[in-house]
Steps between C-alpha positions, in 0.01 A plus 500: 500500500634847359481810756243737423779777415620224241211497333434884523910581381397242229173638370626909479803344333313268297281744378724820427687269238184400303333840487756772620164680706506580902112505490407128560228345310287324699422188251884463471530464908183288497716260256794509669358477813274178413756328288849611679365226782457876757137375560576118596806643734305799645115355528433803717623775308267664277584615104404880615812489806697333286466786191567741777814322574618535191414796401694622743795308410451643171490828618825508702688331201408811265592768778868298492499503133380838484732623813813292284380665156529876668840424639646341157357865354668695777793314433504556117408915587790508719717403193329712269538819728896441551562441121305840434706680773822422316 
């Protein structure tokens, strides 16, 4: 049996490789969820907590991404500014 952060880690991963989105769609989750094996593992958990978990997931990947993309532009500014100063 996976740990429920598995399966969440797995999902947002999962699913940012087939469509490239952050908004999950919730017949995608409802797949995974039914035929990733979450359901028989987690009985308990409902499909609407376990959207939320991902989500969420999904969300704090793209403020990394976005938080890496601004530095990499910083970065390349930085160079741009001390080439023009010369």
């Amino acid at each position: 049996m996976r740990k429920l952060s598995e399966y969440v880690e797995m999902a947002a991963t999962e699913y940012l490789h087939e469509t490239g989105r952050v908004e999950l769609d919730p017949r995608w989750i409802a797949e995974f969820f039914q035929d990733q094996g979450v359901l028989d593992d987690y009985p308990l958990l409902d499909l609407v907590a376990f959207h939320a978990l991902v989500q969420k997931a999904l969300d704090v990947k793209s403020e990394r991404a976005n938080k890496q993309a601004r530095r990499h532009i910083e970065k390349v500014m930085d160079v741009v500014r001390r080439r023009r100063r010369k």
